Short mmCIF file of C-alpha atoms and ligand atoms in Angstrom, two decimals:
data_model
loop_
_atom_site.label_atom_id
_atom_site.label_comp_id
_atom_site.label_asym_id
_atom_site.label_seq_id
_atom_site.Cartn_x
_atom_site.Cartn_y
_atom_site.Cartn_z
CA MET A 719 -0.78 -7.37 -72.57
CA VAL A 720 -1.90 -10.55 -70.74
CA PHE A 721 -1.82 -8.86 -67.34
CA LYS A 722 -3.48 -5.56 -68.27
CA ASP A 723 -5.40 -4.03 -65.31
CA ARG A 724 -4.10 -6.73 -62.95
CA VAL A 725 -2.60 -5.79 -59.59
CA ALA A 726 0.19 -8.03 -58.31
CA LEU A 727 2.24 -8.34 -55.13
CA VAL A 728 5.64 -10.06 -55.32
CA THR A 729 7.40 -10.61 -52.00
CA GLY A 730 11.20 -10.41 -52.04
CA GLY A 731 10.90 -8.76 -55.45
CA SER A 732 14.09 -6.67 -55.32
CA ARG A 733 16.37 -9.25 -56.86
CA GLY A 734 16.74 -12.78 -58.20
CA ILE A 735 13.65 -14.81 -59.03
CA GLY A 736 11.23 -12.27 -57.52
CA LYS A 737 12.68 -9.45 -59.62
CA SER A 738 12.35 -11.54 -62.78
CA ILE A 739 8.69 -12.32 -61.95
CA ALA A 740 8.02 -8.60 -61.30
CA GLN A 741 9.68 -7.73 -64.60
CA GLN A 742 7.58 -10.18 -66.63
CA LEU A 743 4.41 -8.98 -64.93
CA VAL A 744 5.23 -5.36 -65.76
CA GLN A 745 5.95 -6.34 -69.36
CA GLY A 746 2.51 -8.00 -69.45
CA GLY A 747 0.85 -4.77 -68.33
CA ALA A 748 0.33 -5.41 -64.60
CA GLN A 749 0.66 -2.90 -61.80
CA VAL A 750 3.20 -4.50 -59.48
CA PHE A 751 4.00 -3.98 -55.79
CA ILE A 752 7.09 -5.51 -54.25
CA PHE A 753 7.77 -6.21 -50.58
CA ALA A 754 11.33 -5.91 -49.34
CA ARG A 755 13.03 -5.46 -46.01
CA ASP A 756 15.45 -2.97 -47.56
CA LEU A 757 13.38 -0.16 -49.08
CA ALA A 758 16.35 1.47 -50.83
CA LYS A 759 17.10 -1.77 -52.72
CA ALA A 760 13.44 -2.13 -53.68
CA GLN A 761 13.38 1.48 -54.90
CA GLU A 762 16.40 0.79 -57.09
CA THR A 763 14.67 -2.26 -58.62
CA ALA A 764 11.44 -0.32 -59.11
CA SER A 765 13.25 2.42 -61.00
CA GLN A 766 14.77 -0.20 -63.32
CA LEU A 767 11.51 -2.04 -64.01
CA GLY A 768 8.92 0.70 -64.49
CA ASN A 769 5.40 0.14 -63.15
CA VAL A 770 6.55 -1.19 -59.77
CA THR A 771 5.78 0.27 -56.34
CA PRO A 772 8.36 -0.63 -53.67
CA MET A 773 7.10 -1.23 -50.12
CA GLN A 774 9.04 -1.87 -46.94
CA ALA A 775 7.73 -5.11 -45.42
CA ASP A 776 9.28 -8.05 -43.63
CA VAL A 777 7.05 -10.99 -44.57
CA ALA A 778 7.71 -12.59 -41.18
CA ASP A 779 6.03 -9.62 -39.47
CA PHE A 780 2.29 -10.40 -39.39
CA ASP A 781 1.12 -6.87 -38.50
CA GLN A 782 3.37 -5.12 -41.00
CA VAL A 783 2.24 -7.45 -43.81
CA GLU A 784 -1.41 -6.87 -42.98
CA ALA A 785 -0.97 -3.09 -42.88
CA GLN A 786 0.93 -2.92 -46.18
CA ILE A 787 -1.55 -5.18 -48.01
CA LYS A 788 -4.41 -3.00 -46.73
CA GLN A 789 -2.50 -0.05 -48.15
CA ILE A 790 -2.25 -1.68 -51.61
CA ILE A 791 -5.97 -2.46 -51.63
CA ALA A 792 -6.85 1.07 -50.45
CA GLN A 793 -4.75 2.48 -53.28
CA THR A 794 -5.88 0.22 -56.15
CA GLY A 795 -9.23 -1.20 -55.00
CA LYS A 796 -8.09 -4.75 -55.81
CA LEU A 797 -5.36 -7.35 -55.56
CA ASP A 798 -5.30 -10.10 -58.18
CA TYR A 799 -1.99 -11.91 -57.79
CA LEU A 800 0.16 -12.83 -54.80
CA ILE A 801 3.56 -14.39 -55.37
CA ASN A 802 5.08 -15.64 -52.12
CA ASN A 803 8.71 -15.59 -53.19
CA ALA A 804 10.66 -14.12 -50.24
CA GLY A 805 12.99 -16.69 -48.78
CA ILE A 806 16.24 -17.11 -46.88
CA THR A 807 18.69 -19.86 -46.00
CA ARG A 808 20.54 -20.41 -42.70
CA ASP A 809 22.30 -23.70 -43.49
CA ASN A 810 23.88 -25.96 -40.93
CA LEU A 811 23.87 -29.60 -39.93
CA LEU A 812 21.09 -30.40 -37.47
CA MET A 813 23.52 -30.97 -34.63
CA ARG A 814 24.95 -27.49 -35.08
CA MET A 815 21.80 -25.63 -36.08
CA ASP A 816 20.83 -22.85 -33.68
CA LYS A 817 17.21 -22.46 -32.66
CA ALA A 818 17.44 -18.92 -34.06
CA ASP A 819 18.38 -20.27 -37.52
CA TRP A 820 15.50 -22.73 -37.42
CA ASP A 821 13.05 -20.02 -36.39
CA ALA A 822 14.26 -17.44 -38.91
CA VAL A 823 13.86 -19.79 -41.88
CA ILE A 824 10.49 -21.21 -40.79
CA ASN A 825 9.13 -17.76 -39.92
CA THR A 826 10.23 -16.23 -43.22
CA ASN A 827 9.80 -19.02 -45.78
CA LEU A 828 6.64 -20.57 -44.36
CA GLY A 829 5.28 -18.04 -41.87
CA GLY A 830 5.75 -15.26 -44.44
CA ALA A 831 3.59 -17.10 -46.97
CA PHE A 832 0.91 -17.66 -44.32
CA ASN A 833 0.94 -13.98 -43.32
CA CYS A 834 0.61 -12.73 -46.90
CA THR A 835 -1.95 -15.35 -47.95
CA LYS A 836 -4.13 -14.61 -44.93
CA ALA A 837 -3.97 -10.89 -45.63
CA VAL A 838 -5.12 -11.22 -49.28
CA THR A 839 -7.85 -13.83 -49.01
CA ARG A 840 -10.66 -11.51 -47.90
CA GLN A 841 -10.14 -9.17 -50.85
CA MET A 842 -9.63 -12.00 -53.37
CA SER A 843 -12.77 -13.74 -52.08
CA LYS A 844 -14.75 -10.52 -52.38
CA GLN A 845 -13.64 -9.98 -55.97
CA ARG A 846 -14.21 -13.67 -56.79
CA PHE A 847 -10.80 -13.87 -58.41
CA GLY A 848 -7.29 -14.49 -57.27
CA ARG A 849 -4.09 -16.27 -58.13
CA ILE A 850 -1.51 -17.25 -55.54
CA VAL A 851 1.84 -18.80 -56.46
CA ASN A 852 4.19 -20.02 -53.74
CA ILE A 853 7.86 -20.36 -54.62
CA THR A 854 8.91 -23.52 -52.80
CA SER A 855 12.01 -25.62 -53.62
CA ILE A 856 13.26 -28.95 -54.87
CA ILE A 857 14.74 -29.28 -51.37
CA GLY A 858 11.22 -29.40 -49.92
CA ALA A 859 10.63 -32.54 -51.98
CA MET A 860 13.98 -34.34 -51.64
CA GLY A 861 15.62 -32.94 -48.47
CA ASN A 862 19.25 -31.88 -48.22
CA ALA A 863 21.92 -32.37 -45.59
CA GLY A 864 22.50 -29.02 -43.89
CA GLN A 865 19.11 -27.62 -44.81
CA ALA A 866 16.65 -29.18 -42.34
CA ASN A 867 15.09 -25.79 -41.58
CA TYR A 868 14.83 -24.83 -45.26
CA SER A 869 13.48 -28.18 -46.46
CA ALA A 870 10.93 -28.30 -43.63
CA ALA A 871 9.72 -24.79 -44.51
CA LYS A 872 9.55 -25.54 -48.23
CA ALA A 873 7.75 -28.87 -47.68
CA GLY A 874 5.37 -27.01 -45.38
CA LEU A 875 4.76 -24.52 -48.16
CA MET A 876 3.62 -27.36 -50.42
CA GLY A 877 1.10 -28.40 -47.76
CA LEU A 878 -0.06 -24.82 -47.32
CA THR A 879 -0.51 -24.59 -51.10
CA LYS A 880 -2.78 -27.64 -51.23
CA SER A 881 -4.91 -26.71 -48.21
CA ALA A 882 -5.32 -23.12 -49.39
CA ALA A 883 -6.22 -24.37 -52.89
CA ARG A 884 -9.00 -26.52 -51.43
CA GLU A 885 -10.32 -23.75 -49.17
CA LEU A 886 -10.29 -21.00 -51.78
CA ALA A 887 -11.35 -22.83 -54.96
CA SER A 888 -15.03 -21.99 -54.50
CA ARG A 889 -14.08 -18.29 -54.68
CA ASN A 890 -12.26 -18.77 -58.00
CA ILE A 891 -8.88 -18.36 -56.32
CA THR A 892 -6.18 -20.76 -57.52
CA VAL A 893 -3.14 -21.62 -55.40
CA ASN A 894 -0.12 -23.38 -56.87
CA ALA A 895 3.52 -23.88 -56.04
CA VAL A 896 6.63 -23.67 -58.20
CA ALA A 897 9.63 -25.66 -56.98
CA PRO A 898 12.89 -24.47 -58.54
CA GLY A 899 16.02 -26.61 -58.61
CA PHE A 900 19.38 -24.83 -58.73
CA ILE A 901 18.87 -21.29 -60.06
CA GLU A 902 21.72 -18.81 -60.53
CA THR A 903 20.93 -15.95 -58.10
CA ASP A 904 22.61 -14.23 -55.13
CA MET A 905 21.23 -17.03 -52.93
CA THR A 906 23.24 -19.72 -54.73
CA ALA A 907 26.24 -17.52 -55.66
CA VAL A 908 27.61 -17.94 -52.13
CA LEU A 909 27.85 -21.75 -52.38
CA PRO A 910 31.38 -23.22 -52.64
CA GLU A 911 32.57 -24.15 -56.16
CA ASN A 912 32.98 -27.86 -55.30
CA ILE A 913 29.32 -28.09 -54.19
CA LYS A 914 28.20 -26.30 -57.36
CA SER A 915 30.17 -28.55 -59.70
CA ALA A 916 28.95 -31.69 -57.89
CA MET A 917 25.39 -30.42 -58.29
CA LEU A 918 25.90 -29.58 -61.97
CA GLN A 919 26.94 -33.15 -62.72
CA GLN A 920 23.58 -34.38 -61.49
CA ILE A 921 21.49 -32.06 -63.67
CA PRO A 922 20.45 -33.92 -66.83
CA LEU A 923 20.13 -30.69 -68.85
CA GLY A 924 23.73 -29.91 -67.91
CA ARG A 925 23.24 -26.33 -66.78
CA PHE A 926 21.93 -24.29 -63.87
CA GLY A 927 18.58 -22.55 -64.23
CA GLN A 928 18.05 -18.82 -64.64
CA PRO A 929 15.50 -16.67 -62.76
CA GLU A 930 13.56 -16.33 -66.04
CA ASP A 931 13.03 -20.11 -66.17
CA VAL A 932 11.06 -19.87 -62.92
CA ALA A 933 9.36 -16.57 -63.78
CA GLN A 934 7.94 -17.88 -67.09
CA LEU A 935 6.11 -20.75 -65.41
CA THR A 936 4.95 -18.54 -62.55
CA CYS A 937 3.49 -16.03 -65.00
CA PHE A 938 1.74 -18.80 -66.91
CA LEU A 939 0.09 -19.93 -63.64
CA LEU A 940 -1.03 -16.33 -63.02
CA SER A 941 -2.50 -15.93 -66.49
CA ASP A 942 -6.16 -16.43 -67.41
CA THR A 943 -5.12 -19.50 -69.44
CA ALA A 944 -4.26 -21.39 -66.23
CA GLY A 945 -7.67 -21.01 -64.56
CA TYR A 946 -8.29 -24.76 -64.23
CA ILE A 947 -4.99 -25.50 -62.48
CA THR A 948 -4.91 -25.44 -58.67
CA GLY A 949 -3.25 -27.21 -55.75
CA GLN A 950 -0.28 -28.33 -57.85
CA VAL A 951 3.48 -28.27 -57.36
CA PHE A 952 5.50 -27.67 -60.55
CA HIS A 953 9.20 -28.50 -60.68
CA VAL A 954 11.67 -26.40 -62.69
CA ASN A 955 15.00 -28.12 -62.18
CA GLY A 956 16.59 -29.27 -65.44
CA GLY A 957 15.64 -32.85 -64.58
CA LEU A 958 17.51 -32.94 -61.24
CA LEU A 959 14.46 -34.50 -59.60
CA MET A 960 12.02 -36.66 -61.57
P1 NAI B 2489 17.54 -14.08 -53.36
O1 NAI B 2489 18.22 -14.19 -52.05
O2 NAI B 2489 18.29 -13.54 -54.52
O3 NAI B 2489 16.17 -13.25 -53.23
C1 NAI B 2489 15.31 -13.41 -52.16
C2 NAI B 2489 14.66 -12.08 -51.88
O4 NAI B 2489 13.77 -12.23 -50.76
C3 NAI B 2489 15.68 -11.02 -51.50
O5 NAI B 2489 15.37 -9.81 -52.15
C4 NAI B 2489 15.48 -10.90 -50.00
O6 NAI B 2489 15.85 -9.64 -49.48
C5 NAI B 2489 13.99 -11.15 -49.87
N1 NAI B 2489 13.60 -11.50 -48.53
C6 NAI B 2489 14.19 -12.39 -47.70
N2 NAI B 2489 13.59 -12.40 -46.52
C7 NAI B 2489 12.58 -11.49 -46.57
C8 NAI B 2489 11.61 -11.04 -45.66
N3 NAI B 2489 11.55 -11.52 -44.41
N4 NAI B 2489 10.74 -10.10 -46.06
C9 NAI B 2489 10.78 -9.59 -47.30
N5 NAI B 2489 11.70 -9.97 -48.22
C10 NAI B 2489 12.58 -10.90 -47.85
O7 NAI B 2489 17.00 -15.55 -53.67
P2 NAI B 2489 16.33 -16.22 -54.95
O8 NAI B 2489 17.26 -17.26 -55.40
O9 NAI B 2489 15.84 -15.20 -55.90
O10 NAI B 2489 15.11 -16.96 -54.23
C11 NAI B 2489 13.75 -16.59 -54.39
C12 NAI B 2489 12.91 -17.73 -53.84
O11 NAI B 2489 13.17 -18.91 -54.60
C13 NAI B 2489 13.20 -18.08 -52.38
O12 NAI B 2489 12.01 -18.39 -51.72
C14 NAI B 2489 14.09 -19.30 -52.51
O13 NAI B 2489 14.00 -20.11 -51.36
C15 NAI B 2489 13.49 -19.95 -53.73
N6 NAI B 2489 14.39 -20.90 -54.38
C16 NAI B 2489 15.58 -20.49 -54.92
C17 NAI B 2489 16.40 -21.41 -55.53
C18 NAI B 2489 17.71 -21.05 -56.15
O14 NAI B 2489 18.42 -21.97 -56.58
N7 NAI B 2489 18.08 -19.78 -56.24
C19 NAI B 2489 16.04 -22.83 -55.59
C20 NAI B 2489 14.77 -23.14 -55.01
C21 NAI B 2489 13.99 -22.20 -54.42
#
């Protein structure tokens, strides 16, 4: 039980990568809270996983995030792990990208991580322990046509990771990022087959990743074993980017 007595918050934990992280944390003995915009979906996930408390929270909403994180701390007296996983795509070529699509992706994927990180730092500093893992993307490192908003947000998240790691290290809080490549989830299921097969041909390991591939590394970074690792970006992409 590596995560016994630990309290964790996973944003966007109802499905995909976030759900897999929540599941592994529960298996390790942690008490897990998940943030979701759709409470019913989060309740369904919580009933499948066990020791998970679903909470309605849009990570892009600063006040709502702050209130819900206060609620977790009031209930448990601590908060050890934050996994900033919630993310969306609104793909389009720059020339056709609406301002609303730019704003939605930046406000969720980058602004959401800021809102949650800001809301946990006081408590983590007080307890002189914390682990924050930001789920960024290979696209933040290499760019992608049609994803200017997404790649800007994910690259920004890498910068946020490094600055937060420097600011919080003296309080024994580590901050790292995990950058998945192509992982089979609802987010990628909507991509056209021709794009998927073109992508597959470029992956040296010859297969797409699974949510568990990302969750395993994330959970290692949360564990006590990883206490000397901070400010790093780890790629999980089957060799797609080296
Ligand atoms: P997904 O779409 O299956 O899950 C994302 C979850 O985040 C959903 O439950 C969604 O409702 C939630 N969410 C979205 N906006 C939210 C908000 N404002 N507030 C609260 N929750 C919100 O996607 P997946 O694939 O599991 O992605 C998880 C993370 O991994 C995302 O940040 C994504 O950008 C990142 N990622 C995924 C890759 C992939 O190939 N699937 C590759 C690289 C990064």
